[in-house]
Short mmCIF file of C-alpha atoms in Angstrom, two decimals:
data_model
loop_
_atom_site.label_atom_id
_atom_site.label_comp_id
_atom_site.label_asym_id
_atom_site.label_seq_id
_atom_site.Cartn_x
_atom_site.Cartn_y
_atom_site.Cartn_z
CA MET A 86 2.41 -39.20 -11.18
CA LEU A 87 4.95 -39.13 -14.02
CA ASP A 88 5.86 -42.78 -13.43
CA GLU A 89 2.17 -43.71 -13.70
CA LEU A 90 1.75 -41.69 -16.90
CA LEU A 91 4.80 -43.32 -18.52
CA SER A 92 3.67 -46.76 -17.36
CA ARG A 93 0.22 -46.30 -18.93
CA ALA A 94 1.85 -45.16 -22.17
CA LEU A 95 4.29 -48.11 -22.04
CA ILE A 96 7.27 -45.75 -22.18
CA ALA A 97 10.45 -46.17 -20.17
CA PRO A 98 11.99 -42.91 -18.88
CA ARG A 99 15.14 -43.50 -20.96
CA GLU A 100 12.99 -43.58 -24.12
CA ILE A 101 12.21 -39.88 -23.74
CA ASP A 102 14.30 -37.95 -26.27
CA ALA A 103 12.97 -34.45 -25.70
CA ILE A 104 10.84 -32.35 -23.37
CA VAL A 105 8.82 -29.43 -24.76
CA PHE A 106 7.65 -26.57 -22.56
CA ALA A 107 6.01 -23.18 -23.02
CA ALA A 108 8.82 -20.86 -21.95
CA GLY A 109 7.02 -17.54 -21.71
CA PRO A 110 6.75 -14.72 -21.48
CA GLY A 111 3.86 -15.18 -19.11
CA SER A 112 3.04 -15.83 -15.48
CA PHE A 113 6.38 -15.74 -13.68
CA THR A 114 5.55 -18.52 -11.23
CA GLY A 115 3.91 -20.78 -13.82
CA ILE A 116 6.75 -20.41 -16.31
CA ARG A 117 9.40 -21.05 -13.62
CA ILE A 118 7.57 -24.19 -12.48
CA ALA A 119 7.30 -25.45 -16.08
CA ALA A 120 11.02 -24.80 -16.63
CA ALA A 121 12.04 -26.54 -13.40
CA ILE A 122 9.90 -29.62 -14.03
CA SER A 123 11.11 -29.81 -17.64
CA GLN A 124 14.73 -29.55 -16.51
CA ALA A 125 14.27 -32.28 -13.89
CA ILE A 126 12.68 -34.69 -16.37
CA ALA A 127 15.33 -33.92 -19.00
CA VAL A 128 18.15 -34.62 -16.54
CA ALA A 129 16.55 -37.88 -15.35
CA ALA A 130 15.87 -39.06 -18.92
CA ASP A 131 19.04 -37.62 -20.46
CA ALA A 132 16.82 -35.74 -22.91
CA VAL A 133 17.06 -32.36 -24.60
CA ILE A 134 14.73 -29.45 -23.88
CA LEU A 135 12.76 -27.53 -26.47
CA ARG A 136 11.54 -24.20 -25.15
CA ILE A 137 8.76 -22.64 -27.17
CA GLY A 138 7.99 -18.95 -26.73
CA SER A 139 4.40 -18.23 -25.74
CA SER A 140 3.93 -15.66 -28.53
CA ARG A 141 5.29 -18.09 -31.11
CA HIS A 142 2.91 -20.74 -29.77
CA LEU A 143 -0.07 -18.37 -30.08
CA ALA A 144 1.04 -17.22 -33.55
CA TYR A 145 1.30 -20.83 -34.74
CA THR A 146 -2.19 -21.57 -33.39
CA VAL A 147 -3.55 -18.51 -35.23
CA ALA A 148 -1.77 -19.56 -38.45
CA GLN A 149 -3.33 -23.03 -38.20
CA ARG A 150 -6.85 -21.70 -37.67
CA VAL A 151 -7.08 -18.48 -39.68
CA GLN A 152 -6.69 -18.25 -43.43
CA THR A 153 -4.42 -15.34 -44.32
CA GLU A 154 -2.60 -14.44 -47.48
CA PRO A 155 1.20 -14.77 -47.73
CA GLY A 156 2.71 -11.48 -46.60
CA ALA A 157 -0.14 -10.75 -44.20
CA SER A 158 0.93 -9.66 -40.75
CA PHE A 159 -0.72 -9.97 -37.37
CA TRP A 160 0.12 -9.32 -33.74
CA THR A 161 -0.02 -11.57 -30.71
CA ALA A 162 -0.96 -10.02 -27.39
CA LEU A 163 -0.43 -12.19 -24.32
CA TYR A 164 -2.10 -10.72 -21.26
CA SER A 165 0.34 -9.72 -18.53
CA ARG A 166 -1.50 -7.64 -15.94
CA GLN A 167 -3.79 -4.62 -15.67
CA ASP A 168 -3.91 -3.34 -19.25
CA SER A 169 -0.46 -4.60 -20.28
CA PHE A 170 0.36 -7.24 -22.87
CA TYR A 171 3.41 -9.02 -24.23
CA ALA A 172 3.15 -8.02 -27.89
CA ALA A 173 4.92 -9.55 -30.89
CA ARG A 174 4.42 -9.15 -34.64
CA TYR A 175 4.36 -12.06 -37.10
CA GLU A 176 4.25 -12.25 -40.86
CA ARG A 177 3.01 -15.20 -42.84
CA GLY A 178 5.26 -16.09 -45.73
CA ALA A 179 5.25 -18.90 -48.26
CA ALA A 180 7.62 -20.88 -46.01
CA GLY A 181 5.73 -20.24 -42.76
CA LEU A 182 5.70 -17.68 -39.96
CA THR A 183 8.40 -15.12 -39.28
CA CYS A 184 8.59 -13.04 -36.12
CA THR A 185 9.28 -9.48 -37.28
CA GLN A 186 9.00 -7.85 -33.83
CA SER A 187 9.95 -9.79 -30.72
CA ASP A 188 7.96 -9.56 -27.50
CA TRP A 189 7.89 -6.39 -25.55
CA LEU A 190 5.58 -5.20 -22.80
CA MET A 191 3.08 -2.53 -23.77
CA ARG A 192 -0.34 -1.23 -22.89
CA ALA A 193 -3.34 -2.14 -25.02
CA GLY A 194 -3.71 1.42 -26.34
CA GLU A 195 -0.06 1.58 -27.40
CA LEU A 196 -0.41 -1.70 -29.26
CA ARG A 197 -3.52 -0.47 -31.06
CA ASP A 198 -1.62 2.65 -32.13
CA ILE A 199 1.19 0.75 -33.83
CA ALA A 200 -0.52 -2.45 -34.97
CA ASP A 201 -0.63 -2.78 -38.73
CA GLY A 202 -2.67 -5.96 -38.68
CA VAL A 203 -5.18 -7.89 -36.62
CA ILE A 204 -4.37 -8.41 -32.92
CA TYR A 205 -4.92 -11.88 -31.46
CA SER A 206 -4.91 -12.37 -27.71
CA ASP A 207 -4.70 -15.50 -25.60
CA GLN A 208 -7.71 -14.43 -23.54
CA ALA A 209 -10.41 -11.85 -23.21
CA ALA A 210 -8.46 -9.75 -20.74
CA HIS A 211 -10.28 -7.92 -17.99
CA ALA A 212 -8.92 -5.62 -15.33
CA ARG A 213 -10.30 -4.72 -11.93
CA PRO A 214 -10.77 -1.07 -11.06
CA ARG A 215 -7.73 0.33 -9.21
CA GLY A 216 -7.60 -0.73 -5.60
CA GLN A 217 -10.02 -3.64 -6.01
CA GLN A 218 -8.67 -6.97 -4.83
CA SER A 219 -9.04 -10.20 -6.77
CA GLY A 220 -12.28 -11.92 -5.88
CA SER A 221 -13.87 -8.82 -4.35
CA PRO A 222 -17.24 -7.67 -5.64
CA GLY A 223 -17.24 -5.14 -8.42
CA LYS A 224 -17.44 -5.07 -12.15
CA GLU A 225 -14.34 -5.91 -14.13
CA GLN A 226 -13.78 -3.85 -17.24
CA PRO A 227 -12.67 -5.34 -20.56
CA VAL A 228 -9.15 -4.17 -21.36
CA ALA A 229 -9.08 -5.06 -25.03
CA PRO A 230 -12.55 -5.99 -26.30
CA ASP A 231 -11.42 -5.50 -29.91
CA PHE A 232 -8.62 -8.09 -29.72
CA LEU A 233 -9.60 -11.41 -31.29
CA VAL A 234 -9.22 -14.36 -28.92
CA ALA A 235 -7.27 -17.43 -30.04
CA ARG A 236 -6.44 -19.93 -27.32
CA PRO A 237 -3.12 -21.73 -27.80
CA ARG A 238 -3.54 -25.49 -28.24
CA ILE A 239 -1.28 -28.16 -26.76
CA ARG A 240 -1.06 -29.96 -30.11
CA ASP A 241 0.40 -26.79 -31.62
CA LEU A 242 3.02 -26.62 -28.86
CA LEU A 243 3.93 -30.24 -29.61
CA ALA A 244 4.08 -29.58 -33.36
CA LEU A 245 6.48 -26.68 -32.79
CA GLY A 246 8.54 -28.82 -30.42
CA CYS A 247 8.75 -31.66 -32.95
CA ALA A 248 9.82 -29.26 -35.72
CA ASP A 249 12.50 -27.75 -33.48
CA TYR A 250 13.70 -31.21 -32.42
CA LEU A 251 14.03 -32.35 -36.03
CA ALA A 252 15.91 -29.12 -36.79
CA GLY A 253 18.40 -29.95 -34.03
CA LEU A 254 17.37 -27.07 -31.78
CA GLY A 255 17.29 -29.04 -28.51
CA LEU A 256 18.98 -27.48 -25.48
CA SER A 257 20.68 -28.98 -22.47
CA ALA A 258 18.60 -28.96 -19.30
CA SER A 259 20.75 -26.20 -17.80
CA ALA A 260 20.12 -23.94 -20.80
CA ALA A 261 16.35 -24.34 -20.64
CA ILE A 262 15.40 -21.13 -18.89
CA PRO A 263 12.23 -19.06 -19.28
CA LEU A 264 12.00 -16.27 -21.83
CA TYR A 265 11.75 -12.90 -20.15
CA VAL A 266 10.90 -9.46 -21.52
CA ASP A 267 13.09 -6.49 -20.61
CA GLY A 268 11.42 -4.10 -18.23
CA ASP A 269 8.76 -6.61 -17.21
CA THR A 270 8.21 -6.09 -13.52
CA PRO A 271 5.10 -5.10 -11.59
CA TRP A 272 7.32 -3.31 -9.07
CA HIS A 273 8.13 0.34 -9.63
CA LYS A 274 10.33 2.55 -7.48
CA ARG A 275 8.58 5.50 -5.95
CA SER A 276 10.13 8.87 -6.67
#
């Protein structure tokens, strides 16, 4: 599939200078697959990897679409599971976006309590009532109906990757690992 894509684009594998991937936090399996495929292509093409954090990607998309004043802050909330989100705070300055609070896992209510700006989410998150399996009948409840939805765009991921590449921030394939959040596990020990 990749050979066909490169052939259609008239690109030889050795002409690839960099690989950009969304590095998380997010779906563990999806992020691991993206990292592994990116690493394999980078090794084969002798290219660098540019890993873009999912919250940074969403924040950049918001900054491109929403007019805010310099100094204005907002939060990104990437849905994790149940009513939990990966939350990060960004501030828009004259020179661009600055992350002022890195990702951490928190419940929607906790985020509302501390948020000092608008909260943008990657999706309209819904949770099933406890005990209900995915796909089973029953009404899902909105977890965060007050969060504004802003879907990350691939062109924004590529723009961030290009900026990082020009800034010399490429990584070796072996260093291109997903971004994880401390304490992020759905498994809890029973007391």
